[in-house]
CSV table of C-alpha atoms and ligand atoms in Angstrom, one decimal:
chain,number,residue,atom,x,y,z
L,8,MET,CA,-0.1,24.0,-8.4
L,9,HIS,CA,-3.7,24.0,-6.3
L,10,LYS,CA,-4.2,26.1,-3.3
L,11,THR,CA,-6.5,24.9,-0.8
L,12,ASP,CA,-7.6,25.1,2.8
L,13,ILE,CA,-8.3,21.6,3.1
L,14,CYS,CA,-6.6,18.8,0.8
L,15,ILE,CA,-7.9,14.7,1.4
L,16,LEU,CA,-5.5,12.3,0.5
L,17,GLY,CA,-7.4,9.0,-0.7
L,18,ALA,CA,-10.8,8.6,-1.5
L,19,GLY,CA,-11.6,5.1,0.2
L,20,PRO,CA,-14.6,5.2,3.0
L,21,ALA,CA,-12.5,7.5,5.1
L,22,GLY,CA,-11.5,10.2,2.9
L,23,ALA,CA,-15.1,10.2,1.2
L,24,THR,CA,-16.8,10.3,4.1
L,25,ALA,CA,-14.8,13.3,5.2
L,26,ALA,CA,-15.2,15.2,2.3
L,27,LEU,CA,-19.0,14.5,2.5
L,28,HIS,CA,-19.5,15.5,5.8
L,29,LEU,CA,-17.4,18.8,4.9
L,30,ALA,CA,-19.7,19.5,2.2
L,31,ASN,CA,-22.7,18.7,4.6
L,32,LYS,CA,-21.4,21.9,6.5
L,33,GLY,CA,-20.5,23.8,3.2
L,34,ILE,CA,-16.9,23.5,3.7
L,35,PRO,CA,-14.9,23.0,0.4
L,36,SER,CA,-12.2,20.4,0.0
L,37,LEU,CA,-10.0,18.7,-2.8
L,38,LEU,CA,-10.2,15.1,-2.6
L,39,LEU,CA,-7.3,13.1,-4.3
L,40,ASP,CA,-7.0,9.3,-5.2
L,41,LYS,CA,-4.1,7.9,-7.4
L,42,ALA,CA,-6.7,5.2,-8.7
L,43,THR,CA,-9.8,5.7,-10.9
L,44,PHE,CA,-13.0,5.1,-9.7
L,45,PRO,CA,-14.4,2.3,-9.5
L,46,ARG,CA,-11.5,0.4,-8.3
L,47,ASP,CA,-11.2,-2.4,-6.0
L,48,LYS,CA,-9.6,-2.7,-2.6
L,49,ILE,CA,-9.1,-6.3,-1.2
L,50,CYS,CA,-11.1,-6.7,1.8
L,51,GLY,CA,-13.4,-9.2,3.0
L,52,ASP,CA,-16.5,-6.6,2.0
L,53,ALA,CA,-18.5,-7.0,5.1
L,54,LEU,CA,-20.5,-4.0,5.9
L,55,SER,CA,-21.3,-4.0,9.6
L,56,GLY,CA,-24.7,-2.1,11.4
L,57,LYS,CA,-21.9,0.4,12.2
L,58,VAL,CA,-21.5,1.2,8.6
L,59,VAL,CA,-24.9,1.8,7.9
L,60,ASN,CA,-25.4,4.1,10.9
L,61,GLU,CA,-22.6,6.0,9.4
L,62,LEU,CA,-24.0,6.2,6.2
L,63,ARG,CA,-27.3,7.4,7.5
L,64,ARG,CA,-25.1,10.4,9.7
L,65,ILE,CA,-24.2,11.4,5.9
L,66,ALA,CA,-27.5,11.4,4.5
L,67,PRO,CA,-30.7,9.7,6.0
L,68,GLU,CA,-32.0,8.0,2.6
L,69,LEU,CA,-28.3,6.4,1.9
L,70,PRO,CA,-28.9,2.9,3.8
L,71,ALA,CA,-31.9,2.5,1.5
L,72,GLN,CA,-30.5,3.7,-1.1
L,73,LEU,CA,-27.7,0.9,-0.5
L,74,GLY,CA,-30.2,-1.5,0.1
L,75,GLU,CA,-31.6,-1.0,-3.4
L,76,GLN,CA,-28.4,-1.9,-5.0
L,77,GLN,CA,-28.3,-5.3,-6.5
L,78,GLU,CA,-24.4,-5.7,-5.6
L,79,ALA,CA,-25.3,-5.4,-2.0
L,80,LEU,CA,-26.5,-8.8,0.0
L,81,PRO,CA,-28.4,-8.0,3.2
L,82,SER,CA,-26.8,-10.2,6.0
L,83,TRP,CA,-28.3,-10.7,9.3
L,84,GLY,CA,-25.7,-12.1,11.5
L,85,ILE,CA,-22.2,-14.1,12.0
L,86,HIS,CA,-21.4,-17.4,12.4
L,87,PHE,CA,-18.6,-17.8,15.0
L,88,ILE,CA,-17.1,-21.6,14.3
L,89,SER,CA,-14.6,-22.4,17.5
L,90,PRO,CA,-11.9,-24.8,17.1
L,91,GLY,CA,-13.7,-27.5,18.6
L,92,GLY,CA,-15.9,-27.1,15.5
L,93,HIS,CA,-19.0,-25.4,17.7
L,94,LYS,CA,-20.9,-22.9,16.1
L,95,LEU,CA,-22.1,-19.8,18.0
L,96,SER,CA,-24.6,-18.1,15.8
L,97,VAL,CA,-24.8,-14.4,17.0
L,98,PRO,CA,-27.9,-12.5,14.7
L,99,PHE,CA,-27.4,-8.9,14.3
L,100,MET,CA,-30.8,-8.4,15.7
L,101,TYR,CA,-33.6,-10.4,17.6
L,102,ASN,CA,-36.5,-11.8,15.8
L,103,TYR,CA,-35.5,-10.1,12.8
L,104,ASN,CA,-37.9,-10.8,9.7
L,105,PRO,CA,-35.9,-10.6,6.4
L,106,GLU,CA,-38.9,-9.5,4.3
L,107,GLN,CA,-39.6,-6.2,6.4
L,108,ASP,CA,-36.8,-5.3,8.5
L,109,THR,CA,-34.0,-2.8,7.2
L,110,PRO,CA,-30.9,-5.1,7.2
L,111,ALA,CA,-28.2,-4.4,9.9
L,112,GLY,CA,-25.3,-5.3,7.5
L,113,PHE,CA,-24.4,-6.0,3.8
L,114,ILE,CA,-22.1,-7.5,2.1
L,115,SER,CA,-20.8,-5.7,-1.3
L,116,LYS,CA,-17.9,-6.2,-3.1
L,117,ARG,CA,-15.7,-3.0,-2.3
L,118,ILE,CA,-15.4,-2.3,-6.1
L,119,HIS,CA,-19.4,-1.3,-5.9
L,120,PHE,CA,-19.6,0.2,-2.4
L,121,ASP,CA,-16.5,2.5,-2.4
L,122,ASP,CA,-18.0,3.6,-5.9
L,123,PHE,CA,-21.5,3.9,-4.4
L,124,LEU,CA,-19.9,6.6,-1.8
L,125,ILE,CA,-18.0,8.2,-4.8
L,126,GLU,CA,-21.3,8.7,-6.7
L,127,GLN,CA,-22.1,10.7,-3.5
L,128,VAL,CA,-18.8,13.0,-3.6
L,129,ARG,CA,-19.3,13.1,-7.7
L,130,GLN,CA,-23.0,15.1,-7.0
L,131,ARG,CA,-21.5,17.4,-4.6
L,132,PRO,CA,-20.3,21.0,-6.1
L,133,GLU,CA,-17.9,21.5,-2.5
L,134,ILE,CA,-15.6,18.9,-3.3
L,135,GLY,CA,-12.9,19.1,-5.9
L,136,PHE,CA,-12.2,15.4,-6.7
L,137,ARG,CA,-9.5,14.4,-8.9
L,138,GLU,CA,-8.7,10.6,-9.7
L,139,ASN,CA,-5.4,9.4,-11.1
L,140,VAL,CA,-3.3,11.6,-8.9
L,141,ASP,CA,-0.6,9.7,-7.0
L,142,VAL,CA,1.0,11.6,-4.1
L,143,ALA,CA,4.5,10.5,-3.4
L,144,LYS,CA,6.0,13.6,-1.4
L,145,TYR,CA,5.4,15.7,1.5
L,146,GLU,CA,7.0,18.9,2.0
L,147,ARG,CA,5.9,21.1,5.2
L,148,MET,CA,6.0,24.9,4.4
L,149,PRO,CA,7.6,27.3,7.0
L,150,GLU,CA,4.2,29.2,7.3
L,151,GLY,CA,2.4,25.8,8.3
L,152,GLY,CA,0.8,23.3,5.9
L,153,PHE,CA,1.9,21.2,3.2
L,154,ILE,CA,3.1,21.2,-0.6
L,155,LEU,CA,2.3,17.7,-2.1
L,156,SER,CA,4.0,16.1,-5.2
L,157,ASP,CA,4.2,13.5,-7.4
L,158,LYS,CA,6.8,11.1,-8.2
L,159,GLN,CA,8.7,13.4,-10.5
L,160,GLY,CA,8.7,16.1,-8.0
L,161,GLN,CA,6.0,17.8,-9.8
L,162,ALA,CA,4.2,20.1,-7.3
L,163,LEU,CA,0.8,19.2,-7.0
L,164,VAL,CA,-1.2,20.9,-4.1
L,165,GLN,CA,-0.5,23.5,-1.7
L,166,ALA,CA,-3.1,23.0,1.3
L,167,LYS,CA,-3.2,24.2,5.2
L,168,LEU,CA,-4.6,21.3,6.3
L,169,LEU,CA,-4.2,17.5,5.2
L,170,LEU,CA,-6.7,14.7,5.9
L,171,VAL,CA,-4.5,11.5,5.2
L,172,ALA,CA,-6.7,8.8,4.2
L,173,ASN,CA,-4.5,6.8,1.7
L,174,GLY,CA,-5.0,3.6,3.7
L,175,ALA,CA,-2.9,0.9,5.1
L,176,GLN,CA,0.7,1.5,3.4
L,177,SER,CA,0.3,5.4,3.7
L,178,GLY,CA,3.9,6.7,3.2
L,179,PHE,CA,2.9,9.6,5.2
L,180,THR,CA,1.9,7.8,8.2
L,181,ARG,CA,5.5,6.2,7.8
L,182,HIS,CA,7.6,9.1,7.1
L,183,VAL,CA,6.0,12.5,8.3
L,184,ALA,CA,3.8,11.2,11.2
L,185,GLY,CA,6.6,8.6,12.2
L,186,LEU,CA,4.2,5.8,13.0
L,187,GLU,CA,6.2,2.2,11.9
L,188,GLN,CA,4.4,-0.7,11.3
L,189,GLU,CA,4.2,-3.2,14.8
L,190,ALA,CA,4.1,-6.8,13.9
L,191,GLU,CA,2.2,-7.1,17.3
L,192,HIS,CA,-0.4,-4.6,16.1
L,193,TYR,CA,-0.9,-5.6,12.4
L,194,CYS,CA,-2.3,-8.4,10.3
L,195,ALA,CA,-1.9,-10.0,7.0
L,196,GLY,CA,-4.9,-11.2,5.2
L,197,LEU,CA,-5.6,-12.7,2.1
L,198,ARG,CA,-8.6,-12.5,-0.2
L,199,ALA,CA,-10.3,-14.5,-2.9
L,200,TYR,CA,-13.5,-14.8,-4.8
L,201,TYR,CA,-15.1,-18.3,-5.4
L,202,LYS,CA,-18.2,-19.4,-7.3
L,203,GLY,CA,-20.3,-22.0,-6.0
L,204,VAL,CA,-19.6,-22.8,-2.1
L,205,ALA,CA,-22.1,-24.5,-0.7
L,206,GLY,CA,-23.8,-24.7,2.4
L,207,MET,CA,-24.1,-20.7,2.5
L,208,ASP,CA,-26.4,-19.6,5.4
L,209,ALA,CA,-30.0,-19.1,4.3
L,210,ASP,CA,-29.9,-15.3,5.8
L,211,ASN,CA,-26.3,-14.6,4.6
L,212,PHE,CA,-24.8,-15.1,7.8
L,213,ILE,CA,-21.0,-14.2,7.4
L,214,GLU,CA,-18.9,-17.5,8.8
L,215,LEU,CA,-15.7,-16.8,10.9
L,216,HIS,CA,-13.9,-19.9,11.3
L,217,PHE,CA,-11.2,-20.2,13.8
L,218,PHE,CA,-9.3,-23.8,13.1
L,219,LYS,CA,-7.2,-25.6,15.6
L,220,ASP,CA,-4.2,-26.0,13.2
L,221,PHE,CA,-4.7,-22.3,12.1
L,222,LEU,CA,-4.8,-20.2,15.3
L,223,PRO,CA,-4.4,-17.4,16.2
L,224,GLY,CA,-5.5,-17.2,12.8
L,225,TYR,CA,-9.1,-17.1,11.5
L,226,PHE,CA,-10.6,-18.4,7.9
L,227,TRP,CA,-13.5,-16.5,6.5
L,228,ILE,CA,-16.5,-17.3,4.0
L,229,PHE,CA,-18.8,-14.1,3.4
L,230,PRO,CA,-21.8,-14.7,1.3
L,231,LEU,CA,-22.0,-12.3,-2.1
L,232,PRO,CA,-24.7,-11.8,-4.7
L,233,ASN,CA,-25.2,-13.9,-7.7
L,234,GLY,CA,-23.9,-17.4,-6.0
L,235,GLU,CA,-19.9,-15.8,-5.1
L,236,ALA,CA,-18.5,-15.7,-1.7
L,237,ASN,CA,-15.5,-13.9,-0.6
L,238,VAL,CA,-13.1,-16.4,1.1
L,239,GLY,CA,-9.9,-15.3,2.8
L,240,VAL,CA,-7.5,-15.8,6.0
L,241,GLY,CA,-6.0,-13.2,8.4
L,242,MET,CA,-3.2,-13.9,10.8
L,243,LEU,CA,-1.4,-11.5,13.1
L,244,SER,CA,1.8,-10.5,11.2
L,245,SER,CA,3.7,-11.5,14.5
L,246,ALA,CA,2.4,-14.8,14.4
L,247,VAL,CA,3.1,-15.1,10.8
L,248,SER,CA,6.5,-14.7,11.0
L,249,ARG,CA,7.2,-16.8,14.4
L,250,LYS,CA,5.6,-19.7,13.1
L,251,LYS,CA,7.0,-19.0,9.5
L,252,VAL,CA,3.4,-19.5,7.6
L,253,ASN,CA,2.6,-19.2,4.0
L,254,LEU,CA,-0.8,-17.8,4.1
L,255,LYS,CA,-1.8,-18.7,0.7
L,256,LYS,CA,-0.5,-22.3,0.8
L,257,GLU,CA,-2.6,-22.5,4.3
L,258,MET,CA,-5.4,-21.4,3.1
L,259,GLN,CA,-5.5,-23.7,0.3
L,260,ARG,CA,-4.3,-26.7,2.2
L,261,MET,CA,-7.4,-26.1,4.6
L,262,ILE,CA,-9.9,-25.8,1.5
L,263,ALA,CA,-8.5,-29.1,0.6
L,264,SER,CA,-8.2,-31.1,3.2
L,265,HIS,CA,-10.7,-30.0,6.2
L,266,SER,CA,-13.4,-32.1,6.0
L,267,GLU,CA,-16.4,-29.7,6.1
L,268,LEU,CA,-14.6,-27.4,3.7
L,269,LYS,CA,-13.6,-30.3,1.4
L,270,LYS,CA,-17.2,-30.8,0.6
L,271,ARG,CA,-18.4,-27.3,0.6
L,272,PHE,CA,-15.8,-26.4,-1.8
L,273,ALA,CA,-16.3,-29.8,-3.8
L,274,ASN,CA,-17.8,-27.9,-6.8
L,275,ALA,CA,-16.3,-24.4,-6.4
L,276,GLU,CA,-14.0,-22.4,-8.6
L,277,VAL,CA,-11.9,-19.4,-8.0
L,278,VAL,CA,-13.1,-16.8,-10.2
L,279,ASP,CA,-10.1,-14.3,-9.4
L,280,ASP,CA,-6.3,-14.5,-8.0
L,281,ILE,CA,-6.0,-14.9,-4.0
L,282,ARG,CA,-4.3,-11.5,-3.2
L,283,GLY,CA,-3.0,-10.3,0.1
L,284,PHE,CA,-3.2,-6.9,1.8
L,285,GLY,CA,-2.1,-5.4,5.4
L,286,LEU,CA,-4.5,-4.6,8.2
L,287,PRO,CA,-3.3,-2.2,10.5
L,288,LEU,CA,-4.7,-2.9,13.9
L,289,GLY,CA,-6.0,-0.1,16.5
L,290,SER,CA,-5.2,-2.5,19.2
L,291,ARG,CA,-2.9,0.5,20.9
L,292,LYS,CA,-3.8,4.0,20.8
L,293,ARG,CA,-1.1,6.5,18.9
L,294,ILE,CA,-1.0,9.8,18.2
L,295,ILE,CA,-2.9,10.3,15.0
L,296,SER,CA,-2.6,14.3,14.2
L,297,GLY,CA,0.1,16.8,14.1
L,298,ASP,CA,0.7,20.1,13.0
L,299,ASN,CA,-1.7,20.9,9.9
L,300,TYR,CA,-2.4,16.8,9.5
L,301,MET,CA,-4.6,14.1,10.8
L,302,LEU,CA,-4.7,10.3,10.1
L,303,LEU,CA,-8.1,8.4,9.2
L,304,GLY,CA,-9.0,5.3,8.8
L,305,ASP,CA,-5.9,2.5,7.9
L,306,ALA,CA,-3.8,5.4,7.8
L,307,GLY,CA,-4.3,5.7,11.6
L,308,ALA,CA,-4.6,2.1,12.2
L,309,LEU,CA,-7.9,1.8,13.6
L,310,ILE,CA,-9.1,-1.8,12.4
L,311,ASP,CA,-10.8,-3.8,14.6
L,312,PRO,CA,-8.1,-6.6,16.2
L,313,PHE,CA,-10.8,-9.4,16.7
L,314,THR,CA,-13.2,-9.0,13.8
L,315,GLY,CA,-10.7,-7.4,11.0
L,316,GLU,CA,-13.3,-4.8,10.7
L,317,GLY,CA,-12.3,-1.7,9.1
L,318,ILE,CA,-14.8,0.2,7.0
L,319,SER,CA,-16.9,1.5,10.0
L,320,ASN,CA,-13.9,3.1,12.0
L,321,ALA,CA,-12.4,4.5,9.0
L,322,MET,CA,-16.1,6.0,8.5
L,323,ILE,CA,-15.9,7.2,12.0
L,324,SER,CA,-12.7,8.5,12.0
L,325,GLY,CA,-13.9,10.8,8.7
L,326,ARG,CA,-16.8,12.1,10.2
L,327,TRP,CA,-14.9,13.2,13.4
L,328,ALA,CA,-11.5,14.5,11.1
L,329,ALA,CA,-14.6,16.9,9.0
L,330,GLU,CA,-15.4,18.2,12.7
L,331,GLN,CA,-12.1,19.1,13.7
L,332,ALA,CA,-11.2,20.4,10.2
L,333,ALA,CA,-14.3,22.7,10.4
L,334,LYS,CA,-13.2,24.2,13.9
L,335,CYS,CA,-9.6,24.4,12.6
L,336,LEU,CA,-10.8,26.9,9.8
L,337,GLN,CA,-13.1,28.7,12.1
L,338,GLN,CA,-10.2,29.7,14.6
L,339,GLN,CA,-7.5,29.8,12.4
L,340,ASP,CA,-5.5,26.8,14.5
L,341,PHE,CA,-4.0,24.2,12.6
L,342,SER,CA,-1.5,23.4,15.7
L,343,ALA,CA,-1.0,19.8,16.9
L,344,GLN,CA,-2.3,20.7,20.4
L,345,PHE,CA,-5.8,22.1,18.7
L,346,MET,CA,-5.3,18.9,16.6
L,347,GLN,CA,-5.3,16.6,19.8
L,348,GLY,CA,-9.4,17.3,19.8
L,349,TYR,CA,-9.5,14.7,16.9
L,350,ASP,CA,-7.4,12.1,18.8
L,351,LYS,CA,-9.7,12.7,21.5
L,352,ALA,CA,-13.1,12.3,19.7
L,353,VAL,CA,-11.9,9.4,17.6
L,354,TYR,CA,-10.6,7.6,20.9
L,355,ASN,CA,-13.7,8.5,23.0
L,356,ARG,CA,-16.0,6.8,20.5
L,357,LEU,CA,-13.4,3.7,19.3
L,358,TRP,CA,-11.2,3.0,22.2
L,359,LYS,CA,-13.3,1.1,24.4
L,360,GLU,CA,-14.5,-1.5,21.7
L,361,LEU,CA,-10.9,-1.5,20.6
L,362,ARG,CA,-9.6,-2.2,23.5
L,363,LEU,CA,-12.2,-5.2,24.3
L,364,SER,CA,-11.4,-6.6,20.9
L,365,ARG,CA,-7.7,-6.8,22.0
L,366,HIS,CA,-9.1,-8.9,24.7
L,367,LEU,CA,-11.0,-11.4,22.8
L,368,GLN,CA,-7.8,-11.5,20.1
L,369,LYS,CA,-6.0,-12.9,23.2
L,370,LEU,CA,-8.6,-15.5,24.1
L,371,LEU,CA,-7.4,-17.1,21.0
L,372,ARG,CA,-4.3,-18.5,22.9
L,373,TYR,CA,-6.9,-20.3,25.0
L,374,PRO,CA,-8.8,-22.2,22.3
L,375,TRP,CA,-10.2,-24.7,24.9
L,376,LEU,CA,-12.0,-21.4,26.6
L,377,PHE,CA,-13.3,-20.5,23.3
L,378,ASP,CA,-14.7,-24.0,22.8
L,379,VAL,CA,-16.4,-24.0,26.4
L,380,VAL,CA,-18.5,-20.5,25.5
L,381,ALA,CA,-19.1,-21.8,22.0
L,382,SER,CA,-20.5,-25.6,23.0
L,383,ARG,CA,-22.5,-24.1,25.7
L,384,ALA,CA,-23.5,-21.3,24.0
L,385,SER,CA,-25.0,-24.0,21.0
L,386,LYS,CA,-26.7,-26.0,23.6
L,387,SER,CA,-28.5,-22.3,25.6
L,388,GLN,CA,-30.5,-20.4,23.8
L,389,ALA,CA,-30.5,-18.1,26.5
L,390,LEU,CA,-26.8,-17.9,26.5
L,391,ALA,CA,-26.1,-17.6,23.1
L,392,GLU,CA,-28.9,-14.5,23.3
L,393,THR,CA,-26.5,-13.0,26.3
L,394,ILE,CA,-23.6,-13.6,24.1
L,395,SER,CA,-25.4,-12.2,21.4
L,396,CYS,CA,-26.2,-8.8,23.2
L,397,MET,CA,-22.8,-8.7,24.8
L,398,LEU,CA,-21.5,-8.8,21.2
L,399,ASN,CA,-23.7,-6.1,19.6
L,400,ASP,CA,-23.4,-3.9,22.6
L,401,VAL,CA,-19.9,-1.9,23.9
L,402,ASP,CA,-21.0,-1.8,27.7
L,403,LEU,CA,-22.0,-5.4,27.7
L,404,ARG,CA,-19.3,-6.4,25.8
L,405,GLU,CA,-17.1,-5.1,28.8
L,406,ARG,CA,-18.2,-8.6,30.8
L,407,PHE,CA,-16.1,-10.4,28.3
L,408,ARG,CA,-13.1,-9.1,30.2
L,409,GLN,CA,-14.5,-10.2,33.5
L,410,PRO,CA,-13.0,-13.7,34.9
L,411,SER,CA,-16.1,-14.0,36.7
L,412,PHE,CA,-18.0,-14.7,33.5
L,413,TYR,CA,-15.9,-17.3,32.2
L,414,ALA,CA,-15.9,-19.0,35.7
L,415,LYS,CA,-19.7,-19.2,35.8
L,416,LEU,CA,-19.6,-20.8,32.5
L,417,LEU,CA,-17.0,-23.3,33.4
L,418,PHE,CA,-18.4,-24.3,36.9
L,419,ASN,CA,-22.2,-24.0,36.3
Z,525,LIG,C1,-8.2,-9.2,3.7
Z,525,LIG,C2,-8.5,-7.9,4.1
Z,525,LIG,C3,-10.0,-8.4,4.7
Z,525,LIG,C4,-10.8,-7.3,5.2
Z,525,LIG,N1,-12.4,-7.3,5.7
Z,525,LIG,C5,-12.8,-6.5,6.1
Z,525,LIG,C6,-14.3,-6.6,6.3
Z,525,LIG,O1,-15.1,-7.6,6.1
Z,525,LIG,N2,-15.2,-5.6,6.9
Z,525,LIG,C7,-14.6,-4.2,7.3
Z,525,LIG,O2,-15.1,-3.4,7.6
Z,525,LIG,N3,-13.3,-4.4,6.8
Z,525,LIG,C8,-12.3,-5.1,6.5
Z,525,LIG,N4,-11.1,-4.8,6.0
Z,525,LIG,C9,-10.3,-3.6,6.4
Z,525,LIG,C10,-10.8,-2.7,5.4
Z,525,LIG,O3,-10.4,-2.8,4.3
Z,525,LIG,C11,-10.0,-1.2,5.7
Z,525,LIG,O4,-10.1,-0.8,6.6
Z,525,LIG,C12,-10.6,0.0,5.0
Z,525,LIG,O5,-10.7,-0.2,3.7
Z,525,LIG,C13,-10.0,1.5,5.5
Z,525,LIG,O6,-10.5,2.3,4.5
Z,525,LIG,P1,-9.6,3.3,4.5
Z,525,LIG,O7,-10.5,4.6,3.7
Z,525,LIG,O8,-9.0,4.1,5.3
Z,525,LIG,O9,-8.5,3.2,3.3
Z,525,LIG,P2,-8.7,2.5,1.5
Z,525,LIG,O10,-10.2,1.9,1.8
Z,525,LIG,O11,-7.6,1.4,1.6
Z,525,LIG,O12,-8.6,3.8,1.0
Z,525,LIG,C14,-7.2,4.2,0.6
Z,525,LIG,C15,-7.6,5.2,-0.8
Z,525,LIG,O13,-6.3,6.3,-0.8
Z,525,LIG,C16,-5.6,5.8,-2.0
Z,525,LIG,N5,-4.2,5.9,-2.1
Z,525,LIG,C17,-3.1,5.1,-1.6
Z,525,LIG,N6,-2.0,5.8,-1.5
Z,525,LIG,C18,-2.3,6.9,-2.3
Z,525,LIG,C19,-1.3,8.1,-2.7
Z,525,LIG,N7,-0.1,7.7,-2.5
Z,525,LIG,N8,-2.0,9.0,-3.6
Z,525,LIG,C20,-3.2,9.3,-3.8
Z,525,LIG,N9,-4.1,8.5,-3.2
Z,525,LIG,C21,-3.7,6.9,-2.5
Z,525,LIG,C22,-6.1,4.4,-2.7
Z,525,LIG,O14,-6.2,4.4,-4.3
Z,525,LIG,C23,-7.3,4.4,-2.2
Z,525,LIG,O15,-8.5,4.3,-2.8
Z,525,LIG,C24,-10.1,-5.9,5.7
Z,525,LIG,C25,-9.0,-5.6,5.0
Z,525,LIG,C26,-7.8,-6.8,4.4
Z,525,LIG,C27,-6.7,-6.2,4.0
């Protein structure tokens, strides 16, 4: 059995980021994953500007290195298509020049992006990285810390501190931390890779469509290198069960019957099965640490409830978990009370935007209001720029919570 101070469970963006920040501080860790990399992860594959910032915090040269990867497509913005068919285009930066500027976002299949991070991990002697290790049982030691075992009950690791980053289906989150899946704060998602979808944006804007007959769900088309596209749908689990929605059938129905999509998919072919996975949303504050552990990324339910973006928040939580772990080691304090510093740091950074996104998610109950905003913005460059600034800046985004914002739009 391997004895270590810090064990990180799961080597996705949350776990890999935590390990890399610890390594930057000269702190060794043991990083375990049940998969062998490169491995796929069902996702929309969109990497926002926040991901680029987090890469820079790990090492300043990483964003440029990602940009050099052929598998990463630079993206310059988002098109939101409202239920009435109005397109609200939000560039990630104004007056951008694709020839000169560093892209604010990318789209890269997770099989490549996660492996890009793992390549950084493999170069660090401070990180003991073990693949193909499926941890199934967690036993608390009387003196504090955990013993981790596999399905056969074979003890694998003894650790003082556990950074739990094993994703949306984390058994630790459920059985040890006691956080249940809540249908009101959980989204079901499907993804398929297509080839030959027509009408993709010249600057690789990603597209989020809110169809009238699929609310409160959304349909996305994200461009990928080599003429491929990531196509998928997402809907709150409570709505899926309330409306008895078969997501796969709905996705196929929309592609076959919506006039615009029908044209764009006429010569497209699916190159992979349609596959599903869950999104634990950060629309409610939870306790994400306890005696000798912290919950990171999806294991701590930190996905943005409006956009479904979770990679950046997973990386942010990984960075703060590394900060907290360093303090724990220094003070030899692994108590739940001391660990609260992690919850505070994560929610200080994320809660404002998670709460606002929850508010925007609720706006989907009023599709007509969404239409008014999108239709006015499609006719007014000034309004489009204001909304773009509001979406890109968390402090300005507060205005979406103010009824006066909508009143002005409706009555001006
Ligand atoms: C359909 C869909 C679309 C999405 N689209 C986007 C998007 O476009 N952009 C975006 O930013 N986010 C998106 N997300 C969210 C994003 O995928 C997650 O938020 C992100 O992957 C979280 O990273 P993580 O490191 O917490 O977990 P994961 O990436 O899930 O990594 C967890 C790791 O733990 C390992 N593991 C699991 N169990 C064990 C075990 N028992 N023992 C050892 N290892 C284990 C797994 O092999 C895996 O490598 C989407 C999610 C879904 C489902």
